[in-house]
Amino acid sequence: MFAPYGEIMRIIAGKFRSRLIHSPKGVELRPTSDSVKESLFGILGSSVIDAQVLDLYSGTGNLGMEALSRGAKSCVFVDNNPRCVAAIRKNLESLGICPEQVVLKDAFKYIKEANEAGRRFDLIFLDPPYYKDMVKKSLILLSDYNIITKLTMAVAEHHRKDELPQNGEIKSLQLFRQEQYGGTFLSFYRQARHF
């Protein structure tokens, strides 16, 4: 059964502007704040339009739904918490979006399976739990598996103390921009020859 709603967020811009996103009650989440989200999508600009998006560790689905509102072609939401997945499906249904691309799965397993299925993504959001080395491991895995294109951008939201991959640890992705908002960082990655 679907859990009662917890924290409420909103979509900032696009066709679903001002529509609400609800998080499941009783799940410890760290939704991206409106100010950080606005800055992120300001940086992404028109690259969101028609993009195939992957929202890993999606939690509330906040970033993926913002991308869909701003013109992304599709978004796959991946989370390993059944309550989060149920909340994302309910939120998508309230927006009139078919929730078929909401996946209850460990992010690492999904990356491997997406590679085997030949999936490719233009924009990847990573917002894993802080302090668990997950950003580093996820970026290494994304670089090892072939789900990115020459123009794919991966954006990691992480704490300033989270360790990031060093040169040589990831094959194809390199850091090209980083923004700080208090203790939160947004780190932007692309294939080296494309920035």
XYZ file of C-alpha atoms in Angstrom:
195
model
C 0.000 0.000 0.000
C 1.204 3.509 -0.789
C 2.745 5.312 2.188
C 1.338 8.690 3.330
C 3.066 11.707 1.822
C 5.952 13.445 3.555
C 7.777 16.562 2.354
C 6.306 18.550 -0.542
C 8.380 20.073 -3.349
C 7.419 21.850 -6.542
C 8.389 21.822 -10.175
C 10.017 25.166 -10.931
C 9.576 25.669 -14.675
C 8.215 24.225 -17.896
C 4.876 22.652 -18.725
C 4.374 21.336 -15.175
C 5.466 24.566 -13.498
C 4.229 24.936 -9.887
C 2.901 21.364 -9.781
C 3.678 19.596 -6.508
C 5.941 16.599 -5.917
C 5.332 14.587 -2.758
C 7.911 12.445 -0.997
C 6.897 9.315 0.919
C 6.473 9.725 4.660
C 8.905 7.857 6.876
C 11.763 7.706 4.351
C 14.923 9.669 5.097
C 15.547 11.700 1.956
C 17.507 14.806 1.034
C 15.551 16.412 -1.813
C 17.396 18.927 -3.980
C 16.417 22.426 -2.841
C 14.655 24.799 -5.231
C 17.673 27.114 -5.339
C 20.115 24.323 -6.229
C 17.658 22.840 -8.729
C 17.137 26.211 -10.400
C 20.886 26.725 -10.682
C 21.386 23.191 -12.065
C 18.795 23.589 -14.804
C 20.056 27.080 -15.603
C 23.453 25.521 -16.309
C 21.949 22.660 -18.335
C 19.851 25.067 -20.410
C 18.621 23.713 -23.738
C 20.589 20.450 -23.375
C 17.571 19.099 -21.473
C 15.276 19.430 -24.503
C 14.624 16.042 -26.163
C 17.166 14.380 -23.842
C 16.925 10.756 -22.748
C 17.384 11.148 -18.994
C 18.431 8.690 -16.295
C 17.651 9.691 -12.707
C 19.710 7.341 -10.498
C 19.079 7.249 -6.742
C 15.981 9.193 -7.717
C 14.393 9.382 -4.245
C 11.447 11.696 -4.900
C 12.059 11.891 -8.657
C 12.439 15.646 -8.222
C 15.220 16.109 -10.821
C 13.790 13.746 -13.435
C 10.351 15.351 -13.246
C 11.870 18.814 -13.574
C 13.701 17.582 -16.684
C 10.467 16.183 -18.161
C 8.719 19.475 -17.441
C 11.476 21.326 -19.297
C 11.239 19.226 -22.451
C 13.203 16.010 -21.872
C 12.029 13.250 -24.203
C 11.980 10.560 -21.512
C 13.268 9.748 -18.048
C 14.032 6.460 -16.313
C 13.772 6.732 -12.533
C 15.815 4.216 -10.527
C 15.655 3.713 -6.767
C 16.002 0.703 -4.469
C 13.389 1.851 -1.936
C 9.836 0.569 -2.641
C 8.259 3.597 -0.927
C 10.226 5.998 -3.120
C 9.265 4.070 -6.251
C 5.584 4.121 -5.218
C 5.764 7.882 -4.578
C 7.419 8.562 -7.950
C 4.732 6.543 -9.732
C 1.974 8.457 -7.934
C 3.609 11.798 -8.730
C 3.999 10.907 -12.409
C 0.379 9.775 -12.605
C -0.725 13.097 -11.100
C 1.170 14.836 -13.926
C -0.468 12.623 -16.536
C 2.775 10.772 -17.298
C 2.787 6.993 -17.674
C 4.973 5.640 -14.832
C 6.305 2.674 -16.808
C 9.927 3.832 -16.586
C 10.135 3.733 -12.797
C 12.491 0.937 -11.737
C 12.839 -0.640 -8.303
C 16.485 -1.662 -8.415
C 19.961 -1.065 -7.083
C 21.636 1.633 -9.215
C 24.735 -0.473 -9.938
C 22.612 -3.393 -11.160
C 20.550 -1.056 -13.324
C 23.650 0.396 -15.011
C 24.869 -3.105 -15.909
C 21.447 -4.218 -17.160
C 20.943 -1.012 -19.180
C 24.279 -1.680 -20.871
C 23.223 -5.242 -21.739
C 19.924 -3.918 -23.126
C 21.714 -1.315 -25.285
C 20.209 1.687 -23.484
C 21.897 5.079 -23.941
C 21.280 8.294 -22.018
C 22.029 11.927 -22.823
C 21.716 13.239 -19.276
C 22.326 11.335 -16.036
C 21.528 12.613 -12.553
C 23.317 11.049 -9.576
C 22.167 11.963 -6.086
C 23.224 9.046 -3.859
C 23.424 9.031 -0.051
C 26.229 11.216 1.274
C 29.471 9.880 2.800
C 29.269 6.375 1.307
C 31.635 6.649 -1.673
C 28.620 6.155 -3.953
C 29.320 9.077 -6.287
C 32.817 7.806 -6.987
C 31.701 4.189 -7.508
C 28.767 5.248 -9.706
C 30.904 7.434 -11.990
C 33.485 4.663 -12.373
C 30.713 2.204 -13.266
C 29.100 4.621 -15.741
C 32.475 5.034 -17.400
C 33.035 1.261 -17.547
C 29.648 0.449 -19.065
C 28.419 1.674 -22.409
C 25.244 3.599 -21.541
C 26.691 7.021 -22.345
C 27.108 8.741 -25.698
C 29.820 11.125 -26.868
C 27.708 14.025 -25.647
C 26.312 12.550 -22.421
C 26.477 14.778 -19.369
C 26.460 13.260 -15.880
C 25.667 15.533 -12.941
C 26.455 14.391 -9.408
C 24.989 16.095 -6.358
C 27.172 15.364 -3.345
C 28.559 16.647 -0.067
C 31.843 18.545 -0.109
C 33.457 15.707 1.890
C 32.423 12.988 -0.576
C 35.366 11.567 -2.496
C 35.287 11.930 -6.281
C 37.225 9.852 -8.832
C 40.779 10.975 -9.482
C 42.443 11.155 -12.910
C 42.837 7.679 -14.335
C 40.081 6.106 -12.228
C 37.404 6.674 -14.849
C 37.969 5.863 -18.513
C 35.784 8.280 -20.413
C 34.207 10.841 -18.083
C 36.022 13.868 -16.757
C 34.983 16.679 -14.456
C 34.475 19.914 -16.394
C 32.508 22.094 -13.978
C 31.747 22.243 -10.279
C 29.432 24.510 -8.315
C 29.116 24.842 -4.534
C 25.982 25.676 -2.517
C 26.934 25.599 1.150
C 27.997 22.017 1.885
C 26.405 20.716 -1.341
C 28.302 20.407 -4.620
C 27.154 19.836 -8.180
C 29.871 18.167 -10.243
C 29.439 17.995 -14.030
C 31.109 15.261 -16.107
C 31.510 14.653 -19.860
C 33.806 12.702 -22.120
C 37.114 14.537 -22.137
C 37.176 15.484 -25.827
C 33.772 17.183 -25.649
C 34.447 20.176 -23.402
